[in-house]
Amino acid sequence: MSSLLKAKNVLPFLLALLMVVTAACSSAGNNAPAESEPPKESPPAETAKLTQDDPGWKADTSPITFDWYINFAWFPNKWGEDITSQYVTEKTGVNVNFIVPAGNETEKMNTMIASGSLPDFITLGWSEDAVKKMIEGGLVLPLNELADQYDPYFYKVTDPAKVSWYTQEDGNIYGYPNASSSPKDYEKFGDNITSNQTFLVRKDMYEALGKPDMRTPEGFLKALEDAKQKFPDVNGQPLIPFGLHDFHEKGNYSLEGYLQNFLAIPQEKDGKLYDRSTDPEYVKWLKTLRLANEKGLLSKDIFVDKRPQMEEKIAQGRYFAMLYQRSDMANQQNVLYANDPNSVYIAVDGPANANLDQPTLSGPSISGWTVTLISKNVKDKARAIRFLDYLISEEGQRDTFLGKKGVTWDTIDGKDQFLPEVAALLNSDRGSFDKKYGASHTFWMLMDTNVTPAWAPPAVEPFKQMEDWTRGKAHSFSQFDQLDPVGSSEEGIMNDKVKTEWGKVLPKLLLAKSEAEFDEIWNDYLAKRESLGFAKVEAYRQKQYEENVAKLAEFIK
């Protein structure tokens, strides 16, 4: 959707499409780049005949293999082993050798940058410092210049708003996003745009308690107390009344922008960024959680568990309620559903402000989730930009989402959709589906999540209810993306220190023995962050915000 999670408000929705992917680590991390070839220059004269209406990839479909680095150690899939990637290679001539880090992604990325040698394509989160390092180091090529020289089709298949958003100060665009939604997309697709942010309860327990209203602090605490009293154990293990994302060195995603979105706290007022973290409603709910801990309703587990432990406990149904991303528990939902459909988690109205306003949840933003760049060392510039443009185009989206017509999909009842047996495997065993068919965002590097829903099978339980609950509540917060200063700048160093201090303070606030102790910790934190340069960081963020608003203005009209 930690600094990483906060940086990816996008991640919320975006991960929804991906967390169902097999979680197992892949041996693909051991892949090495193919022996480098000197960059191949295609004569510009060749493209003089091409126009924006001509798919450039059709000009040359001879065999070629590109090395493609994916900066996610968990990515398990290999190109060419499934029907969809085989079909794309057969059609375009392009084969792909995926390279994924075997361990720490940041270390791998920094090593490649330091060496000055990058694979042909690179895909990584848009918020990573490595994006800026590659651009400033001249290690990646401007996509617009490649398009001008080799494939003007780029300008037809890309979204002008997204191109504008990612255009740098030098006038060039170096990376194109996936899972990106511009403000215009929100107007066009409306309630089809959903959020990944949910307040979840275990269905059978919630119904046994009479479906309590948990929007107020009083109702929230009473429901947790009643659940603990009525269901003290789950299969011999203690109930965990309330679950969150894991705590890390810079905080807890559930208790920052996520909770603030549920409380509908604005991000700006009268053109000025608003400090949501000091909003009275937010502080009130942090104090509510402190009181929950005092009442024995916050298990010690939630302060120490990491993702693997949480997944195990979700699959056991040990949480009563959770402020959590729905996609992050997709596999566990399947386990619960198979055992007992009534034991799954459902989305309900959660913490709210005093007016009980509807939450303002993060939907996909214009920044998207990842960006894909082309290395200056790319072995064939023309083929690279043309393959990128093919993948971005509606034709490429259809091919990579649906696969091969007559084999994985067909036009049924007037709609292009998966064959029944393909859809059945997608809904029952995502890992096997990826290996056999390779469709439905198995290869998500340039997925357009506004286009592909037209071909997707309807959501089924136990996921449909959670998804539907977010409809109409998802908002575009694109103008608030990319505000934070980068780590190497003066403001970036200050910001890092402020966030690290917050990471230390947050659990202390919840574990405070009294409200007076909470207030003391809170006031000390506010003073400390000022001494660390918070005002200078906020001035930087305000300037970035104003630039973002100006950049998006023509696309919001």
XYZ file of N, CA and C in Angstrom, residues 342-495:
462
model
N -18.483 -18.468 8.045
C -18.894 -17.457 9.026
C -17.745 -16.953 9.877
N -16.575 -17.567 9.731
C -15.434 -17.155 10.559
C -14.535 -16.155 9.855
N -14.917 -15.713 8.663
C -14.088 -14.769 7.910
C -14.209 -13.365 8.498
N -13.378 -12.471 7.994
C -13.434 -11.066 8.412
C -14.266 -10.267 7.414
N -15.064 -9.361 7.948
C -15.883 -8.488 7.109
C -15.575 -7.032 7.475
N -15.814 -6.142 6.529
C -15.596 -4.711 6.757
C -16.865 -4.094 7.333
N -16.692 -3.293 8.369
C -17.815 -2.566 8.976
C -17.356 -1.140 9.266
N -18.294 -0.291 9.647
C -17.944 1.075 10.020
C -17.088 1.046 11.278
N -15.936 1.714 11.212
C -15.012 1.707 12.341
C -14.875 3.068 12.981
N -13.752 3.334 13.627
C -13.542 4.615 14.305
C -13.928 5.799 13.426
N -14.645 6.741 14.002
C -15.123 7.916 13.259
C -14.935 9.156 14.114
N -15.073 10.310 13.480
C -14.975 11.553 14.237
C -16.280 11.815 14.989
N -16.307 12.895 15.748
C -17.463 13.173 16.610
C -18.746 13.368 15.810
N -18.615 13.809 14.548
C -19.799 13.992 13.703
C -20.224 12.703 13.004
N -19.455 11.644 13.205
C -19.693 10.356 12.538
C -19.679 10.491 11.018
N -18.784 11.357 10.518
C -18.645 11.531 9.080
C -18.117 10.253 8.435
N -18.494 10.052 7.175
C -17.987 8.897 6.434
C -16.478 9.027 6.265
N -15.754 7.924 6.352
C -14.296 8.003 6.193
C -13.895 8.469 4.801
N -12.738 9.072 4.707
C -12.168 9.502 3.421
C -10.936 8.638 3.167
N -11.156 7.495 2.547
C -10.114 6.488 2.395
C -9.232 6.750 1.178
N -8.000 6.325 1.268
C -7.060 6.498 0.155
C -7.375 5.516 -0.961
N -7.627 6.057 -2.139
C -7.710 5.231 -3.327
C -6.390 5.318 -4.062
N -6.287 4.697 -5.213
C -5.042 4.794 -5.981
C -4.772 6.244 -6.378
N -3.513 6.626 -6.362
C -3.152 8.006 -6.696
C -2.460 8.046 -8.042
N -2.182 9.250 -8.505
C -1.544 9.395 -9.811
C -0.111 8.845 -9.789
N 0.512 8.820 -8.617
C 1.865 8.271 -8.537
C 1.876 6.769 -8.771
N 0.743 6.117 -8.485
C 0.675 4.676 -8.662
C 1.418 3.948 -7.570
N 1.962 2.790 -7.941
C 2.685 1.969 -6.967
C 4.167 1.875 -7.338
N 4.441 1.465 -8.571
C 5.826 1.375 -9.018
C 6.019 2.212 -10.277
N 7.297 2.445 -10.616
C 7.633 3.041 -11.910
C 8.615 2.107 -12.618
N 8.552 2.121 -13.943
C 9.464 1.315 -14.756
C 10.318 2.254 -15.602
N 11.631 2.019 -15.578
C 12.587 2.858 -16.291
C 13.411 2.007 -17.252
N 14.031 2.659 -18.227
C 14.886 1.986 -19.201
C 16.321 2.461 -19.001
N 17.225 1.507 -18.844
C 18.624 1.807 -18.565
C 19.330 2.415 -19.774
N 20.342 3.242 -19.500
C 21.154 3.792 -20.590
C 21.940 2.675 -21.283
N 22.104 1.540 -20.605
C 22.832 0.397 -21.168
C 21.931 -0.553 -21.942
N 20.679 -0.182 -22.133
C 19.726 -1.094 -22.772
C 20.276 -1.602 -24.112
N 20.077 -2.866 -24.371
C 20.727 -3.474 -25.540
C 20.100 -3.055 -26.862
N 18.854 -2.573 -26.848
C 18.218 -2.111 -28.088
C 17.185 -1.059 -27.706
N 17.535 0.208 -27.942
C 16.665 1.305 -27.520
C 15.295 1.252 -28.184
N 15.292 0.993 -29.487
C 14.032 0.993 -30.230
C 13.107 -0.107 -29.724
N 13.642 -1.324 -29.602
C 12.809 -2.438 -29.170
C 12.324 -2.229 -27.731
N 13.163 -1.597 -26.911
C 12.800 -1.384 -25.510
C 11.621 -0.428 -25.374
N 11.689 0.744 -26.008
C 10.594 1.703 -25.876
C 9.333 1.164 -26.550
N 9.500 0.400 -27.611
C 8.326 -0.154 -28.293
C 7.651 -1.237 -27.460
N 8.459 -2.031 -26.751
C 7.873 -3.058 -25.888
C 7.186 -2.398 -24.698
N 7.792 -1.356 -24.145
C 7.165 -0.607 -23.058
C 5.825 -0.044 -23.513
N 5.804 0.553 -24.698
C 4.570 1.148 -25.212
C 3.507 0.094 -25.480
N 3.926 -1.060 -25.962
C 2.983 -2.167 -26.182
C 2.339 -2.570 -24.854
N 3.136 -2.702 -23.810
C 2.605 -3.121 -22.518
C 1.648 -2.079 -21.941
N 1.928 -0.797 -22.180
C 1.068 0.276 -21.680
C -0.245 0.353 -22.465
N -0.203 0.000 -23.736
C -1.369 0.136 -24.620
C -2.513 -0.778 -24.179
N -3.704 -0.476 -24.667
C -4.859 -1.318 -24.335
C -4.653 -2.749 -24.850
N -4.016 -2.873 -26.004
C -3.732 -4.207 -26.538
C -2.822 -4.986 -25.592
N -1.779 -4.320 -25.102
C -0.866 -4.968 -24.171
C -1.527 -5.285 -22.848
N -2.381 -4.390 -22.389
C -3.116 -4.642 -21.156
C -4.017 -5.860 -21.292
N -4.678 -5.959 -22.441
C -5.556 -7.097 -22.683
C -4.753 -8.404 -22.734
N -3.635 -8.355 -23.449
C -2.822 -9.561 -23.602
C -2.266 -10.037 -22.261
N -1.758 -9.110 -21.457
C -1.140 -9.522 -20.197
C -2.173 -9.832 -19.122
N -3.386 -9.273 -19.254
C -4.412 -9.574 -18.247
C -5.210 -10.826 -18.599
N -5.619 -10.940 -19.860
C -6.472 -12.062 -20.258
C -5.693 -13.255 -20.814
N -4.530 -12.984 -21.401
C -3.769 -14.081 -21.988
C -4.096 -14.279 -23.461
N -4.171 -15.522 -23.877
C -4.371 -15.853 -25.288
C -5.824 -16.248 -25.561
N -6.428 -15.575 -26.531
C -7.828 -15.847 -26.840
C -8.014 -17.296 -27.290
N -9.075 -17.899 -26.775
C -9.371 -19.282 -27.111
C -8.646 -20.282 -26.222
N -7.655 -19.785 -25.504
C -6.891 -20.667 -24.612
C -7.160 -20.314 -23.147
N -7.076 -19.028 -22.837
C -7.372 -18.589 -21.472
C -8.651 -17.760 -21.390
N -9.050 -17.154 -22.512
C -10.250 -16.320 -22.494
C -10.979 -16.386 -23.822
N -12.210 -15.871 -23.799
C -12.981 -15.743 -25.034
C -14.083 -14.718 -24.786
N -14.791 -14.360 -25.859
C -15.927 -13.456 -25.710
C -17.149 -14.299 -25.364
N -17.611 -14.168 -24.126
C -18.719 -14.968 -23.626
C -19.829 -14.028 -23.181
N -21.014 -14.238 -23.699
C -22.153 -13.362 -23.392
C -21.828 -11.899 -23.657
N -21.077 -11.675 -24.738
C -20.760 -10.314 -25.152
C -19.636 -9.658 -24.384
N -18.996 -10.406 -23.471
C -17.918 -9.827 -22.683
C -16.648 -10.661 -22.831
N -15.529 -9.947 -23.031
C -14.236 -10.635 -23.052
C -13.910 -11.046 -21.620
N -13.758 -12.347 -21.400
C -13.544 -12.824 -20.036
C -12.857 -14.179 -20.028
N -12.349 -14.538 -18.855
C -11.671 -15.820 -18.715
C -12.630 -16.973 -18.976
N -12.089 -18.045 -19.539
C -12.868 -19.270 -19.657
C -13.204 -19.765 -18.249
N -14.320 -20.462 -18.085
C -14.763 -20.866 -16.740
C -13.706 -21.594 -15.923
N -12.978 -22.528 -16.562
C -11.988 -23.289 -15.801
C -10.810 -22.412 -15.379
N -10.514 -21.376 -16.168
C -9.431 -20.445 -15.836
C -9.852 -19.579 -14.650
N -11.070 -19.056 -14.706
C -11.582 -18.230 -13.611
C -11.675 -19.032 -12.321
N -12.045 -20.301 -12.439
C -12.177 -21.154 -11.254
C -10.826 -21.316 -10.553
N -9.759 -21.519 -11.336
C -8.433 -21.671 -10.735
C -7.963 -20.350 -10.124
N -8.290 -19.233 -10.786
C -7.923 -17.914 -10.259
C -8.511 -17.708 -8.869
N -9.759 -18.114 -8.687
C -10.441 -17.891 -7.416
C -10.058 -18.893 -6.335
N -9.506 -20.038 -6.739
C -9.231 -21.082 -5.750
C -7.752 -21.255 -5.412
N -6.866 -20.983 -6.375
C -5.441 -21.230 -6.133
C -4.614 -20.276 -6.974
N -4.346 -19.101 -6.411
C -3.667 -18.066 -7.169
C -2.261 -18.496 -7.603
N -1.555 -19.185 -6.747
C -0.201 -19.597 -7.095
C -0.172 -20.507 -8.310
N -1.065 -21.489 -8.341
C -1.136 -22.406 -9.487
C -1.593 -21.672 -10.735
N -2.503 -20.711 -10.567
C -2.988 -19.915 -11.695
C -1.831 -19.160 -12.339
N -1.007 -18.522 -11.516
C 0.120 -17.745 -12.042
C 1.069 -18.630 -12.841
N 1.375 -19.786 -12.297
C 2.336 -20.670 -12.957
C 1.798 -21.239 -14.261
N 0.505 -21.545 -14.281
C -0.072 -22.163 -15.476
C -0.479 -21.134 -16.522
N -1.193 -20.102 -16.095
C -1.777 -19.148 -17.042
C -1.017 -17.821 -17.117
N -0.489 -17.324 -16.002
C 0.283 -16.084 -16.015
C -0.515 -14.845 -16.371
N -1.823 -14.880 -16.171
C -2.680 -13.751 -16.523
C -3.072 -12.967 -15.258
N -4.074 -12.085 -15.391
C -4.628 -11.338 -14.256
C -3.554 -10.720 -13.367
N -2.715 -9.891 -13.968
C -1.688 -9.145 -13.237
C -0.604 -10.019 -12.630
N -0.380 -11.219 -13.185
C 0.802 -11.968 -12.760
C 2.036 -11.119 -13.051
N 2.032 -10.476 -14.220
C 3.103 -9.558 -14.610
C 2.531 -8.141 -14.547
N 2.696 -7.532 -13.366
C 1.976 -6.321 -13.012
C 2.773 -5.047 -13.259
N 3.952 -5.147 -13.847
C 4.884 -4.014 -13.879
C 4.294 -2.752 -14.516
N 3.413 -2.898 -15.471
C 2.803 -1.734 -16.112
C 1.277 -1.857 -16.160
N 0.724 -2.565 -15.194
C -0.729 -2.777 -15.194
C -1.477 -1.451 -15.040
N -2.565 -1.324 -15.785
C -3.445 -0.162 -15.693
C -4.720 -0.630 -15.010
N -4.827 -0.344 -13.738
C -5.945 -0.860 -12.954
C -7.248 -0.102 -13.185
N -7.239 0.859 -14.095
C -8.494 1.478 -14.526
C -9.071 0.746 -15.734
N -8.195 0.140 -16.524
C -8.610 -0.533 -17.760
C -9.006 -1.988 -17.516
N -8.197 -2.702 -16.734
C -8.367 -4.150 -16.623
C -9.631 -4.623 -15.905
N -10.246 -3.836 -15.001
C -11.469 -4.336 -14.361
C -12.576 -4.711 -15.342
N -12.554 -4.127 -16.538
C -13.581 -4.455 -17.543
C -13.532 -5.927 -17.934
N -12.361 -6.543 -17.772
C -12.202 -7.952 -18.151
C -12.180 -8.893 -16.954
N -12.090 -8.336 -15.759
C -11.926 -9.169 -14.569
C -13.223 -9.859 -14.190
N -13.121 -11.080 -13.693
C -14.331 -11.741 -13.186
C -14.829 -10.988 -11.961
N -16.125 -11.017 -11.692
C -16.631 -10.309 -10.515
C -16.016 -10.862 -9.237
N -15.838 -9.978 -8.271
C -15.274 -10.408 -6.988
C -16.193 -11.434 -6.345
N -15.608 -12.395 -5.685
C -16.376 -13.430 -5.002
C -16.036 -13.378 -3.513
N -16.891 -13.982 -2.715
C -16.600 -14.066 -1.289
C -15.434 -15.026 -1.069
N -14.614 -14.774 -0.080
C -14.828 -13.848 1.036
C -14.247 -12.452 0.826
N -14.052 -12.047 -0.431
C -13.421 -10.753 -0.712
C -14.410 -9.674 -1.153
N -15.534 -10.086 -1.715
C -16.467 -9.130 -2.312
C -17.005 -8.133 -1.283
N -17.420 -8.614 -0.130
C -18.014 -7.727 0.874
C -17.037 -6.633 1.293
N -15.775 -7.011 1.524
C -14.775 -6.029 1.946
C -14.538 -4.991 0.859
N -14.451 -5.447 -0.387
C -14.227 -4.531 -1.505
C -15.399 -3.585 -1.674
N -16.615 -4.140 -1.646
C -17.810 -3.326 -1.859
C -17.979 -2.268 -0.775
N -17.566 -2.586 0.448
C -17.715 -1.631 1.550
C -16.947 -0.338 1.276
N -15.871 -0.416 0.534
C -15.037 0.774 0.287
C -15.564 1.644 -0.860
N -16.499 1.121 -1.655
C -16.989 1.889 -2.811
C -17.655 3.186 -2.347
N -17.297 4.272 -3.030
C -17.850 5.568 -2.662
C -17.091 6.250 -1.540
N -16.165 5.514 -0.906
C -15.386 6.085 0.186
C -13.942 6.371 -0.241
N -13.560 5.917 -1.439
C -12.176 6.085 -1.912
C -11.999 7.467 -2.537
N -10.913 8.121 -2.195
C -10.636 9.473 -2.683
C -9.241 9.544 -3.304
N -9.095 10.475 -4.240
C -7.787 10.728 -4.828
C -7.046 11.747 -3.976
N -5.900 11.354 -3.472
C -5.050 12.260 -2.709
C -3.738 12.497 -3.443
N -3.824 12.528 -4.773
C -2.611 12.648 -5.588
C -1.784 13.881 -5.246
N -2.455 14.977 -4.938
C -1.729 16.222 -4.674
C -0.869 16.142 -3.415
N -1.116 15.121 -2.602
C -0.336 14.960 -1.368
C 0.769 13.915 -1.518
N 0.953 13.403 -2.738
C 2.035 12.458 -3.007
C 3.362 13.189 -3.155
N 4.431 12.475 -2.908
C 5.790 12.954 -3.182
C 6.081 14.307 -2.530
N 5.630 14.452 -1.288
C 5.887 15.697 -0.553
C 7.156 15.635 0.276
N 7.506 14.458 0.754
C 8.621 14.347 1.692
C 9.965 14.575 1.010
N 10.860 15.275 1.689
C 12.211 15.485 1.140
C 12.986 14.169 1.095
N 13.885 14.058 0.135
C 14.664 12.821 0.003
C 15.700 12.745 1.110
N 16.133 11.518 1.407
C 16.967 11.262 2.566
C 18.280 11.999 2.613
N 18.883 12.323 1.473
C 20.217 12.908 1.466
C 20.223 14.423 1.634
N 19.075 15.080 1.501
C 19.021 16.538 1.645
C 18.964 16.926 3.119
N 19.180 18.212 3.407
C 19.121 18.680 4.794
C 17.752 18.400 5.398
N 16.698 18.744 4.625
C 15.342 18.503 5.117
C 15.048 17.010 5.217
N 15.631 16.240 4.291
C 15.422 14.793 4.310
C 15.995 14.158 5.562
N 17.165 14.597 5.963
C 17.796 14.080 7.186
C 16.963 14.469 8.404
N 16.475 15.718 8.406
C 15.617 16.164 9.505
C 14.342 15.333 9.575
N 13.734 15.116 8.407
C 12.484 14.361 8.345
C 12.684 12.937 8.851
